[in-house]
């Protein structure tokens, strides 16, 4: 006999207190693990998603394997609440109480887990067997007795199909689409006391006991799926990266499922906390390769970085003032008119021995580009210069346009981002002047040297040390490969679950 339920609605079911049912309590507990990588990247609606993630069949099977080990540990260590009830024997009711119950043996064969195209995940468990030991007490009128018992459930089969989707707020959703459960047989042995009186009676009703257990399995599966749905519905889809920026990563469409992969598309836009406005550009479409050689694929277009750049630009973050007090005494170049004399001969003559102040800012939104094997950054800046008079007033001197192009290569090693950046081009031109025209070639060469010695050297030192990538608790990316493609960056990796997750 089997319990069959299809297309049910979802409620949080009250927990059962029947001993025979508790050992099934974790049957589909592996489901959160299987989709863990995808649910932590949770749905807003846009034309082109900026972040894409794919869980391959290789990753699914690894998740199934880890989930089986985890489920075995949880079942063996689970706490089973006491059970009380009564049985009508025709001449009255025999009350019973079961306590001190624990799982003594659990045999979980490897489940079959696969993607169901266009729907979600199908899980098949065949031949699961569990043994429980505990104490029993009975009462019939003034007669009371007790002892111990052993309960065994043999060859339980379970087929479950869950549908993955998305809600209107960009969260991943999950519903139980189909469930079928069956048990070959269940056996209860009573020991001690007058168990010889009760055992024949129990043997007579073992078929009914098996049916009762079967009837509870699918509702328990539904409860776990409904609980998981509740967690997904309350997950954040926006995360504050730092005091200035927020990353918005709702799903832009329901999960894409085929027989070999499960993919999610995410908005991946970064906003300013102060001024959360849309940038004056859109992300470009890109497609991830479907590589069965890795468990997990993650793709990132240029849009997240450029939307972050716009957020910084629109809030005035790309502007700063530099004074001579900010320059170390040991540095060969200082902000005064005498230092600038070799580059601008008329400056020290017009403003002798005066300190200077520089105002640096971006003229346009800095732009990141992903080319094959190369990451580039175009930064079009400007420098306004002032002479500081003895009375502390500021006299405008000239304005320079400083256009920089950076390029570099990046890779992943031991969970950290490494790389090397170069200054591929730097151009300095005179935009306006209050002190007359002058040549900028020598000053351009000097500033290029300063940029390489200060900005680039510090950045490359940090990249050589490695920048730690965001992590998910209990998960580690292994054998990771980073590839920069035309228009997007690809991270392909296997996954390793830490032992403390199972234990």
Short mmCIF file of C-alpha atoms in Angstrom, two decimals:
data_model
loop_
_atom_site.label_atom_id
_atom_site.label_comp_id
_atom_site.label_asym_id
_atom_site.label_seq_id
_atom_site.Cartn_x
_atom_site.Cartn_y
_atom_site.Cartn_z
CA UNK A 1 0.00 0.00 0.00
CA UNK A 2 1.28 3.52 -0.72
CA UNK A 3 0.42 7.12 0.01
CA UNK A 4 0.09 9.29 -3.10
CA UNK A 5 -0.32 13.07 -3.14
CA UNK A 6 -0.07 15.32 -6.19
CA UNK A 7 -0.28 19.08 -6.64
CA UNK A 8 -1.12 19.85 -3.02
CA UNK A 9 -1.26 23.30 -1.49
CA UNK A 10 1.12 24.16 1.30
CA UNK A 11 0.58 24.53 5.01
CA UNK A 12 2.93 24.27 7.94
CA UNK A 13 1.78 20.94 9.34
CA UNK A 14 1.91 20.34 13.10
CA UNK A 15 4.75 18.00 14.03
CA UNK A 16 3.70 14.38 14.50
CA UNK A 17 4.30 12.66 17.78
CA UNK A 18 3.97 9.08 16.58
CA UNK A 19 7.11 7.05 17.07
CA UNK A 20 6.70 5.20 13.81
CA UNK A 21 6.83 8.43 11.84
CA UNK A 22 9.70 10.30 13.41
CA UNK A 23 12.45 8.40 11.67
CA UNK A 24 11.22 9.75 8.33
CA UNK A 25 11.55 13.33 9.59
CA UNK A 26 14.70 14.09 7.58
CA UNK A 27 14.04 12.24 4.34
CA UNK A 28 14.23 15.31 2.13
CA UNK A 29 16.48 17.39 4.35
CA UNK A 30 19.09 17.18 1.60
CA UNK A 31 17.04 19.55 -0.56
CA UNK A 32 18.37 22.74 1.05
CA UNK A 33 21.92 21.54 0.41
CA UNK A 34 21.25 20.65 -3.22
CA UNK A 35 20.06 24.18 -4.01
CA UNK A 36 22.15 25.96 -1.39
CA UNK A 37 24.49 27.52 -3.93
CA UNK A 38 21.58 28.91 -5.87
CA UNK A 39 19.32 30.13 -3.07
CA UNK A 40 22.05 32.24 -1.46
CA UNK A 41 22.16 34.16 -4.73
CA UNK A 42 18.49 34.91 -4.69
CA UNK A 43 14.69 38.09 -8.21
CA UNK A 44 13.95 41.79 -9.79
CA UNK A 45 13.11 41.98 -13.30
CA UNK A 46 15.43 43.38 -15.94
CA UNK A 47 16.23 42.81 -19.56
CA UNK A 48 19.76 41.50 -19.24
CA UNK A 49 20.91 39.80 -16.03
CA UNK A 50 24.37 40.88 -14.94
CA UNK A 51 25.11 37.75 -12.91
CA UNK A 52 24.43 34.18 -13.97
CA UNK A 53 25.01 30.98 -12.01
CA UNK A 54 24.75 27.35 -13.09
CA UNK A 55 24.71 24.23 -10.93
CA UNK A 56 25.74 21.36 -13.18
CA UNK A 57 24.75 17.72 -12.85
CA UNK A 58 28.19 17.04 -11.39
CA UNK A 59 27.47 19.56 -8.64
CA UNK A 60 24.01 18.12 -8.08
CA UNK A 61 25.37 14.60 -7.61
CA UNK A 62 28.01 15.86 -5.19
CA UNK A 63 25.29 17.67 -3.24
CA UNK A 64 23.25 14.48 -3.18
CA UNK A 65 26.22 12.52 -1.82
CA UNK A 66 26.94 15.08 0.90
CA UNK A 67 23.25 15.33 1.68
CA UNK A 68 23.03 11.56 2.21
CA UNK A 69 25.90 11.63 4.72
CA UNK A 70 24.36 14.63 6.46
CA UNK A 71 20.95 12.98 6.60
CA UNK A 72 22.44 9.80 8.08
CA UNK A 73 24.15 11.79 10.83
CA UNK A 74 20.98 13.71 11.61
CA UNK A 75 18.77 10.61 11.72
CA UNK A 76 21.19 8.73 13.98
CA UNK A 77 21.35 11.66 16.37
CA UNK A 78 17.73 12.76 16.21
CA UNK A 79 15.65 13.14 19.35
CA UNK A 80 12.32 11.29 19.20
CA UNK A 81 9.60 12.68 21.48
CA UNK A 82 7.53 10.44 23.71
CA UNK A 83 4.34 8.98 22.26
CA UNK A 84 1.12 8.18 24.12
CA UNK A 85 -2.19 6.77 22.94
CA UNK A 86 -4.70 4.02 23.28
CA UNK A 87 -5.85 0.89 21.42
CA UNK A 88 -9.42 -0.40 21.56
CA UNK A 89 -9.36 -4.17 22.07
CA UNK A 90 -13.13 -4.69 22.13
CA UNK A 91 -13.51 -5.03 25.89
CA UNK A 92 -11.87 -1.71 26.63
CA UNK A 93 -8.94 0.49 25.71
CA UNK A 94 -5.33 -0.33 26.46
CA UNK A 95 -3.36 2.87 27.03
CA UNK A 96 0.29 2.95 26.05
CA UNK A 97 3.27 5.25 26.47
CA UNK A 98 6.53 5.01 24.51
CA UNK A 99 9.63 6.89 25.66
CA UNK A 100 13.42 6.80 25.69
CA UNK A 101 13.43 6.23 21.95
CA UNK A 102 16.56 6.44 19.82
CA UNK A 103 17.61 5.35 16.35
CA UNK A 104 19.90 2.34 16.57
CA UNK A 105 20.48 1.70 12.89
CA UNK A 106 19.90 3.57 9.66
CA UNK A 107 20.61 2.27 6.18
CA UNK A 108 20.30 4.99 3.53
CA UNK A 109 21.15 3.86 0.00
CA UNK A 110 22.46 6.48 -2.38
CA UNK A 111 19.46 8.44 -3.68
CA UNK A 112 18.85 9.19 -7.33
CA UNK A 113 18.66 12.95 -7.79
CA UNK A 114 18.24 14.60 -11.17
CA UNK A 115 17.07 17.78 -12.82
CA UNK A 116 13.52 17.68 -14.12
CA UNK A 117 13.49 19.81 -17.26
CA UNK A 118 11.40 22.94 -16.88
CA UNK A 119 10.31 21.97 -13.37
CA UNK A 120 12.92 21.42 -10.69
CA UNK A 121 14.47 18.47 -8.89
CA UNK A 122 13.40 14.84 -8.67
CA UNK A 123 14.61 12.69 -5.79
CA UNK A 124 14.18 8.91 -5.58
CA UNK A 125 15.18 6.98 -2.45
CA UNK A 126 14.82 3.20 -2.60
CA UNK A 127 15.40 0.71 0.21
CA UNK A 128 15.77 3.01 3.21
CA UNK A 129 15.56 1.05 6.49
CA UNK A 130 15.55 2.33 10.07
CA UNK A 131 15.54 0.68 13.50
CA UNK A 132 14.33 2.36 16.69
CA UNK A 133 14.65 1.16 20.29
CA UNK A 134 12.73 2.45 23.29
CA UNK A 135 10.68 1.70 26.39
CA UNK A 136 6.97 0.90 26.63
CA UNK A 137 4.39 1.12 29.39
CA UNK A 138 0.78 -0.02 29.14
CA UNK A 139 -2.26 0.30 31.31
CA UNK A 140 -5.63 -1.46 31.29
CA UNK A 141 -7.72 -0.50 34.25
CA UNK A 142 -5.66 -1.26 37.31
CA UNK A 143 -3.23 -3.41 35.34
CA UNK A 144 0.06 -1.73 34.39
CA UNK A 145 3.10 -3.20 32.73
CA UNK A 146 6.22 -2.17 30.85
CA UNK A 147 9.40 -3.19 29.12
CA UNK A 148 11.40 -2.36 26.00
CA UNK A 149 10.64 -2.55 22.30
CA UNK A 150 12.35 -2.59 18.90
CA UNK A 151 10.74 -1.07 15.82
CA UNK A 152 12.07 -1.75 12.32
CA UNK A 153 10.91 -0.16 9.06
CA UNK A 154 12.16 -2.04 6.01
CA UNK A 155 12.66 -0.93 2.40
CA UNK A 156 11.00 2.44 2.37
CA UNK A 157 10.76 3.98 -1.11
CA UNK A 158 10.17 7.66 -1.77
CA UNK A 159 9.78 9.61 -5.00
CA UNK A 160 9.53 13.38 -4.76
CA UNK A 161 9.41 16.17 -7.34
CA UNK A 162 9.85 19.78 -6.28
CA UNK A 163 9.21 22.71 -8.59
CA UNK A 164 11.55 25.70 -8.50
CA UNK A 165 10.31 29.13 -9.50
CA UNK A 166 10.38 32.75 -8.43
CA UNK A 167 8.07 35.20 -6.73
CA UNK A 168 7.30 38.80 -7.69
CA UNK A 169 10.00 40.13 -5.36
CA UNK A 170 12.81 38.16 -6.92
CA UNK A 171 13.10 35.33 -4.39
CA UNK A 172 13.53 31.75 -5.46
CA UNK A 173 10.42 29.69 -4.68
CA UNK A 174 9.95 25.97 -4.15
CA UNK A 175 6.78 23.87 -4.01
CA UNK A 176 6.19 20.16 -3.70
CA UNK A 177 4.78 18.98 -7.01
CA UNK A 178 4.56 15.24 -6.48
CA UNK A 179 5.20 12.72 -3.73
CA UNK A 180 4.85 8.94 -3.61
CA UNK A 181 5.91 6.83 -0.64
CA UNK A 182 5.76 3.12 0.13
CA UNK A 183 7.09 0.69 2.75
CA UNK A 184 7.62 -3.04 2.28
CA UNK A 185 6.82 -3.82 5.90
CA UNK A 186 7.26 -2.70 9.51
CA UNK A 187 7.93 -4.92 12.51
CA UNK A 188 7.61 -4.22 16.25
CA UNK A 189 8.99 -6.48 18.97
CA UNK A 190 8.06 -5.99 22.63
CA UNK A 191 10.36 -7.26 25.39
CA UNK A 192 9.85 -7.72 29.13
CA UNK A 193 6.74 -7.61 31.27
CA UNK A 194 3.68 -9.20 29.74
CA UNK A 195 4.96 -8.56 26.23
CA UNK A 196 4.01 -12.12 25.27
CA UNK A 197 0.37 -11.04 25.67
CA UNK A 198 0.70 -7.91 23.53
CA UNK A 199 2.99 -9.27 20.81
CA UNK A 200 0.33 -11.40 19.03
CA UNK A 201 -2.03 -8.45 19.07
CA UNK A 202 0.64 -6.15 17.61
CA UNK A 203 1.57 -8.74 14.95
CA UNK A 204 -2.05 -8.79 13.84
CA UNK A 205 -2.04 -5.02 13.24
CA UNK A 206 1.44 -4.60 11.70
CA UNK A 207 -0.10 -3.98 8.28
CA UNK A 208 -2.07 -1.11 9.75
CA UNK A 209 1.07 0.25 11.41
CA UNK A 210 2.85 0.21 8.04
CA UNK A 211 -0.06 2.07 6.44
CA UNK A 212 -0.03 4.71 9.17
CA UNK A 213 3.68 5.36 8.63
CA UNK A 214 3.22 5.59 4.85
CA UNK A 215 0.41 8.10 5.22
CA UNK A 216 2.67 10.47 7.17
CA UNK A 217 5.73 10.46 4.91
CA UNK A 218 4.52 12.76 2.12
CA UNK A 219 2.95 15.29 4.53
CA UNK A 220 6.33 15.44 6.26
CA UNK A 221 8.03 16.03 2.92
CA UNK A 222 5.52 18.81 2.23
CA UNK A 223 6.24 20.37 5.59
CA UNK A 224 9.98 20.47 4.98
CA UNK A 225 9.48 21.94 1.51
CA UNK A 226 7.04 24.52 2.88
CA UNK A 227 9.54 25.44 5.61
CA UNK A 228 12.22 25.89 2.97
CA UNK A 229 9.85 28.02 0.89
CA UNK A 230 9.33 30.24 3.92
CA UNK A 231 13.08 30.68 4.31
CA UNK A 232 13.51 31.54 0.64
CA UNK A 233 10.66 34.07 0.73
CA UNK A 234 12.40 35.92 3.57
CA UNK A 235 15.91 35.89 2.16
CA UNK A 236 17.53 39.20 1.34
CA UNK A 237 17.87 40.17 -2.30
CA UNK A 238 19.91 43.30 -1.55
CA UNK A 239 23.12 43.45 0.46
CA UNK A 240 25.08 46.46 1.62
CA UNK A 241 28.64 46.04 0.37
CA UNK A 242 30.07 48.99 2.26
CA UNK A 243 28.72 52.24 3.76
CA UNK A 244 28.29 53.66 0.24
CA UNK A 245 27.07 50.80 -1.95
CA UNK A 246 24.25 48.24 -2.08
CA UNK A 247 24.26 45.14 -4.30
CA UNK A 248 20.81 44.23 -5.67
CA UNK A 249 20.64 40.58 -6.78
CA UNK A 250 17.02 39.48 -7.22
CA UNK A 251 16.24 36.88 -9.86
CA UNK A 252 15.28 38.32 -13.22
CA UNK A 253 13.43 35.16 -14.28
CA UNK A 254 12.49 31.76 -12.87
CA UNK A 255 15.32 29.21 -12.70
CA UNK A 256 16.25 27.66 -16.03
CA UNK A 257 16.31 23.88 -15.79
CA UNK A 258 17.33 21.29 -18.36
CA UNK A 259 18.40 17.66 -17.87
CA UNK A 260 22.02 18.64 -17.13
CA UNK A 261 21.94 22.05 -15.48
CA UNK A 262 20.06 24.38 -13.18
CA UNK A 263 20.69 28.05 -13.87
CA UNK A 264 19.66 31.33 -12.28
CA UNK A 265 19.80 34.85 -13.71
CA UNK A 266 20.36 37.73 -11.29
CA UNK A 267 20.00 41.46 -11.68
CA UNK A 268 23.45 42.22 -10.26
CA UNK A 269 23.18 46.01 -10.05
CA UNK A 270 25.07 48.12 -7.53
CA UNK A 271 23.40 51.27 -6.21
CA UNK A 272 24.45 54.21 -4.12
CA UNK A 273 23.03 54.12 -0.59
CA UNK A 274 22.55 57.91 -0.71
CA UNK A 275 21.24 58.26 -4.27
CA UNK A 276 19.88 54.93 -5.58
CA UNK A 277 19.32 55.92 -9.22
CA UNK A 278 19.59 53.89 -12.41
CA UNK A 279 22.76 54.40 -14.47
CA UNK A 280 22.49 55.92 -17.97
CA UNK A 281 23.45 52.60 -19.58
CA UNK A 282 22.24 49.00 -19.63
CA UNK A 283 24.02 45.72 -19.17
CA UNK A 284 24.84 43.63 -22.21
CA UNK A 285 23.59 40.10 -22.72
CA UNK A 286 26.00 37.19 -22.35
CA UNK A 287 25.78 33.39 -22.27
CA UNK A 288 27.64 31.03 -19.99
CA UNK A 289 29.20 27.90 -21.46
CA UNK A 290 27.69 24.66 -20.17
CA UNK A 291 30.75 22.81 -18.96
CA UNK A 292 30.16 19.42 -17.36
CA UNK A 293 33.73 19.40 -16.11
CA UNK A 294 32.86 21.65 -13.14
CA UNK A 295 30.19 21.61 -10.46
CA UNK A 296 29.43 25.30 -10.51
CA UNK A 297 29.70 28.17 -12.99
CA UNK A 298 29.40 31.87 -12.19
CA UNK A 299 29.34 34.61 -14.80
CA UNK A 300 29.70 38.35 -14.19
CA UNK A 301 29.15 40.94 -16.90
CA UNK A 302 30.74 44.40 -16.93
CA UNK A 303 27.50 45.89 -15.57
CA UNK A 304 28.01 45.34 -11.80
CA UNK A 305 31.39 47.08 -11.84
CA UNK A 306 30.17 49.89 -14.08
CA UNK A 307 27.00 50.41 -12.04
CA UNK A 308 29.21 50.67 -8.95
CA UNK A 309 31.38 53.15 -10.83
CA UNK A 310 28.28 55.20 -11.65
CA UNK A 311 27.13 55.08 -8.02
CA UNK A 312 30.49 56.42 -6.86
CA UNK A 313 30.56 59.03 -9.63
CA UNK A 314 27.03 60.32 -9.01
CA UNK A 315 27.67 60.83 -5.30
CA UNK A 316 30.94 62.70 -5.84
CA UNK A 317 33.18 59.93 -4.57
CA UNK A 318 35.60 60.31 -7.48
CA UNK A 319 36.84 63.70 -6.36
CA UNK A 320 39.41 64.66 -3.79
CA UNK A 321 41.65 67.50 -2.72
CA UNK A 322 45.39 67.05 -2.28
CA UNK A 323 47.54 69.41 -0.24
CA UNK A 324 51.25 69.35 0.47
CA UNK A 325 50.59 68.19 4.04
CA UNK A 326 49.33 64.90 2.61
CA UNK A 327 52.63 64.14 0.86
CA UNK A 328 55.37 62.38 2.88
CA UNK A 329 58.47 64.45 3.57
CA UNK A 330 60.63 61.79 1.90
CA UNK A 331 58.70 62.03 -1.35
CA UNK A 332 60.72 63.85 -4.07
CA UNK A 333 57.75 65.78 -5.45
CA UNK A 334 55.94 68.41 -3.35
CA UNK A 335 53.05 70.77 -3.99
CA UNK A 336 54.63 74.19 -4.33
CA UNK A 337 55.29 76.55 -7.20
CA UNK A 338 59.04 75.95 -7.02
CA UNK A 339 58.66 72.20 -7.61
CA UNK A 340 56.47 72.89 -10.66
CA UNK A 341 59.01 75.41 -12.02
CA UNK A 342 60.92 72.97 -14.26
CA UNK A 343 57.63 71.96 -15.92
CA UNK A 344 55.92 75.38 -15.99
CA UNK A 345 58.65 78.08 -16.06
CA UNK A 346 56.31 81.05 -15.59
CA UNK A 347 54.60 79.63 -12.51
CA UNK A 348 57.28 80.37 -9.85
CA UNK A 349 57.82 83.80 -11.38
CA UNK A 350 54.14 84.73 -11.06
CA UNK A 351 53.64 83.04 -7.69
CA UNK A 352 57.02 82.64 -6.00
CA UNK A 353 57.43 80.16 -3.13
CA UNK A 354 53.75 79.44 -2.68
CA UNK A 355 52.12 76.21 -1.66
CA UNK A 356 49.69 74.66 -4.11
CA UNK A 357 46.46 72.68 -3.86
CA UNK A 358 45.13 70.16 -6.36
CA UNK A 359 41.49 69.24 -6.88
CA UNK A 360 41.16 65.90 -8.67
CA UNK A 361 37.91 64.55 -10.07
CA UNK A 362 36.50 62.25 -12.74
CA UNK A 363 35.11 64.06 -15.79
CA UNK A 364 33.09 61.02 -16.85
CA UNK A 365 31.97 57.74 -15.32
CA UNK A 366 35.01 55.43 -15.13
CA UNK A 367 34.40 52.45 -17.40
CA UNK A 368 35.39 48.82 -16.92
CA UNK A 369 35.61 46.48 -19.91
CA UNK A 370 36.14 42.74 -20.14
CA UNK A 371 38.12 41.72 -23.20
CA UNK A 372 39.42 38.24 -23.89
CA UNK A 373 41.93 37.51 -21.08
CA UNK A 374 42.14 41.20 -20.13
CA UNK A 375 40.32 43.59 -17.79
CA UNK A 376 40.55 47.29 -18.69
CA UNK A 377 39.61 50.52 -16.92
CA UNK A 378 39.23 53.89 -18.61
CA UNK A 379 39.44 56.84 -16.23
CA UNK A 380 38.98 60.33 -17.67
CA UNK A 381 39.99 62.74 -14.95
CA UNK A 382 40.76 66.40 -14.43
CA UNK A 383 43.11 68.34 -12.16
CA UNK A 384 42.39 71.89 -11.03
CA UNK A 385 45.35 73.70 -9.49
CA UNK A 386 45.44 76.63 -7.08
CA UNK A 387 48.12 78.76 -5.49
CA UNK A 388 47.63 79.34 -1.76
CA UNK A 389 48.20 83.01 -0.95
CA UNK A 390 49.73 84.17 2.34
CA UNK A 391 46.23 85.12 3.51
CA UNK A 392 45.10 81.50 2.75
CA UNK A 393 43.02 82.55 -0.26
CA UNK A 394 43.16 80.34 -3.35
CA UNK A 395 44.12 81.66 -6.77
CA UNK A 396 43.18 79.49 -9.79
CA UNK A 397 46.18 78.56 -11.93
CA UNK A 398 45.30 76.01 -14.62
CA UNK A 399 43.26 72.87 -15.33
CA UNK A 400 44.63 69.65 -16.79
CA UNK A 401 42.76 66.74 -18.31
CA UNK A 402 44.35 63.50 -17.15
CA UNK A 403 43.16 60.46 -19.12
CA UNK A 404 44.29 57.03 -17.94
CA UNK A 405 43.84 53.54 -19.31
CA UNK A 406 44.66 50.57 -17.11
CA UNK A 407 44.76 46.94 -18.17
CA UNK A 408 45.57 43.73 -16.40
CA UNK A 409 45.07 40.02 -15.95
CA UNK A 410 43.40 38.30 -13.03
CA UNK A 411 43.18 34.73 -11.77
CA UNK A 412 42.01 32.70 -8.77
CA UNK A 413 44.38 30.83 -6.51
CA UNK A 414 43.40 29.17 -3.22
CA UNK A 415 40.18 31.14 -2.92
CA UNK A 416 41.80 34.52 -3.52
CA UNK A 417 41.79 36.91 -6.47
CA UNK A 418 45.27 37.58 -7.82
CA UNK A 419 46.41 39.69 -10.72
CA UNK A 420 48.71 42.28 -12.20
CA UNK A 421 47.63 45.71 -13.47
CA UNK A 422 49.49 48.00 -15.86
CA UNK A 423 49.16 51.63 -16.86
CA UNK A 424 48.71 51.11 -20.59
CA UNK A 425 48.20 54.78 -21.44
CA UNK A 426 48.33 58.16 -19.71
CA UNK A 427 47.71 61.48 -21.44
CA UNK A 428 47.92 64.93 -19.87
CA UNK A 429 46.52 67.92 -21.77
CA UNK A 430 46.01 71.56 -20.86
CA UNK A 431 42.28 72.31 -20.67
CA UNK A 432 42.50 75.95 -19.47
CA UNK A 433 45.09 78.26 -17.94
CA UNK A 434 45.15 81.52 -15.96
CA UNK A 435 48.93 81.82 -16.33
CA UNK A 436 49.31 81.35 -20.08
CA UNK A 437 50.04 78.29 -22.24
CA UNK A 438 52.74 75.71 -21.45
CA UNK A 439 53.84 72.28 -22.66
CA UNK A 440 52.61 69.28 -20.69
CA UNK A 441 54.91 66.51 -22.00
CA UNK A 442 57.46 66.71 -19.17
CA UNK A 443 54.77 66.99 -16.50
CA UNK A 444 52.94 64.06 -18.09
CA UNK A 445 56.07 61.91 -17.86
CA UNK A 446 56.60 62.88 -14.22
CA UNK A 447 52.99 62.16 -13.26
CA UNK A 448 53.10 58.82 -15.04
CA UNK A 449 56.11 57.87 -12.93
CA UNK A 450 54.35 58.99 -9.75
CA UNK A 451 51.27 56.91 -10.63
CA UNK A 452 53.35 53.81 -11.24
CA UNK A 453 55.33 54.27 -8.03
CA UNK A 454 52.34 54.96 -5.79
CA UNK A 455 48.95 53.84 -7.09
CA UNK A 456 49.97 50.86 -9.22
CA UNK A 457 52.66 49.54 -6.90
CA UNK A 458 50.23 49.43 -3.95
CA UNK A 459 47.47 47.86 -6.05
CA UNK A 460 49.75 45.19 -7.47
CA UNK A 461 51.15 44.41 -4.03
CA UNK A 462 47.61 43.80 -2.85
CA UNK A 463 46.80 41.66 -5.90
CA UNK A 464 49.97 39.65 -5.41
CA UNK A 465 48.97 38.98 -1.80
CA UNK A 466 45.48 38.07 -3.00
CA UNK A 467 42.05 39.49 -2.28
CA UNK A 468 39.77 37.06 -0.45
CA UNK A 469 36.62 36.24 -2.40
CA UNK A 470 33.17 36.18 -0.75
CA UNK A 471 32.42 32.82 0.82
CA UNK A 472 29.37 30.75 1.75
CA UNK A 473 29.41 29.12 5.20
CA UNK A 474 30.61 25.49 5.10
CA UNK A 475 31.43 25.70 1.37
CA UNK A 476 34.77 26.12 -0.35
CA UNK A 477 35.54 26.55 -4.02
CA UNK A 478 38.24 24.15 -5.22
CA UNK A 479 40.03 23.72 -8.54
CA UNK A 480 38.68 27.12 -9.53
CA UNK A 481 39.39 28.65 -12.92
CA UNK A 482 38.81 32.31 -13.82
CA UNK A 483 38.49 33.30 -17.46
CA UNK A 484 37.93 36.79 -18.81
CA UNK A 485 35.82 36.57 -21.94
CA UNK A 486 34.47 39.22 -24.28
CA UNK A 487 31.94 41.13 -22.16
CA UNK A 488 31.95 38.91 -19.09
CA UNK A 489 34.08 37.12 -16.52
CA UNK A 490 33.63 33.40 -15.87
CA UNK A 491 34.46 31.49 -12.70
CA UNK A 492 34.23 27.71 -13.05
CA UNK A 493 34.79 25.66 -9.94
CA UNK A 494 34.19 22.49 -8.01
CA UNK A 495 32.73 22.67 -4.51
CA UNK A 496 33.84 21.15 -1.23
CA UNK A 497 31.56 20.98 1.80
CA UNK A 498 33.35 21.15 5.14
CA UNK A 499 33.07 18.24 7.54
CA UNK A 500 31.53 20.43 10.26
CA UNK A 501 28.45 20.84 8.06
CA UNK A 502 27.83 17.09 8.20
CA UNK A 503 28.74 16.78 11.85
#
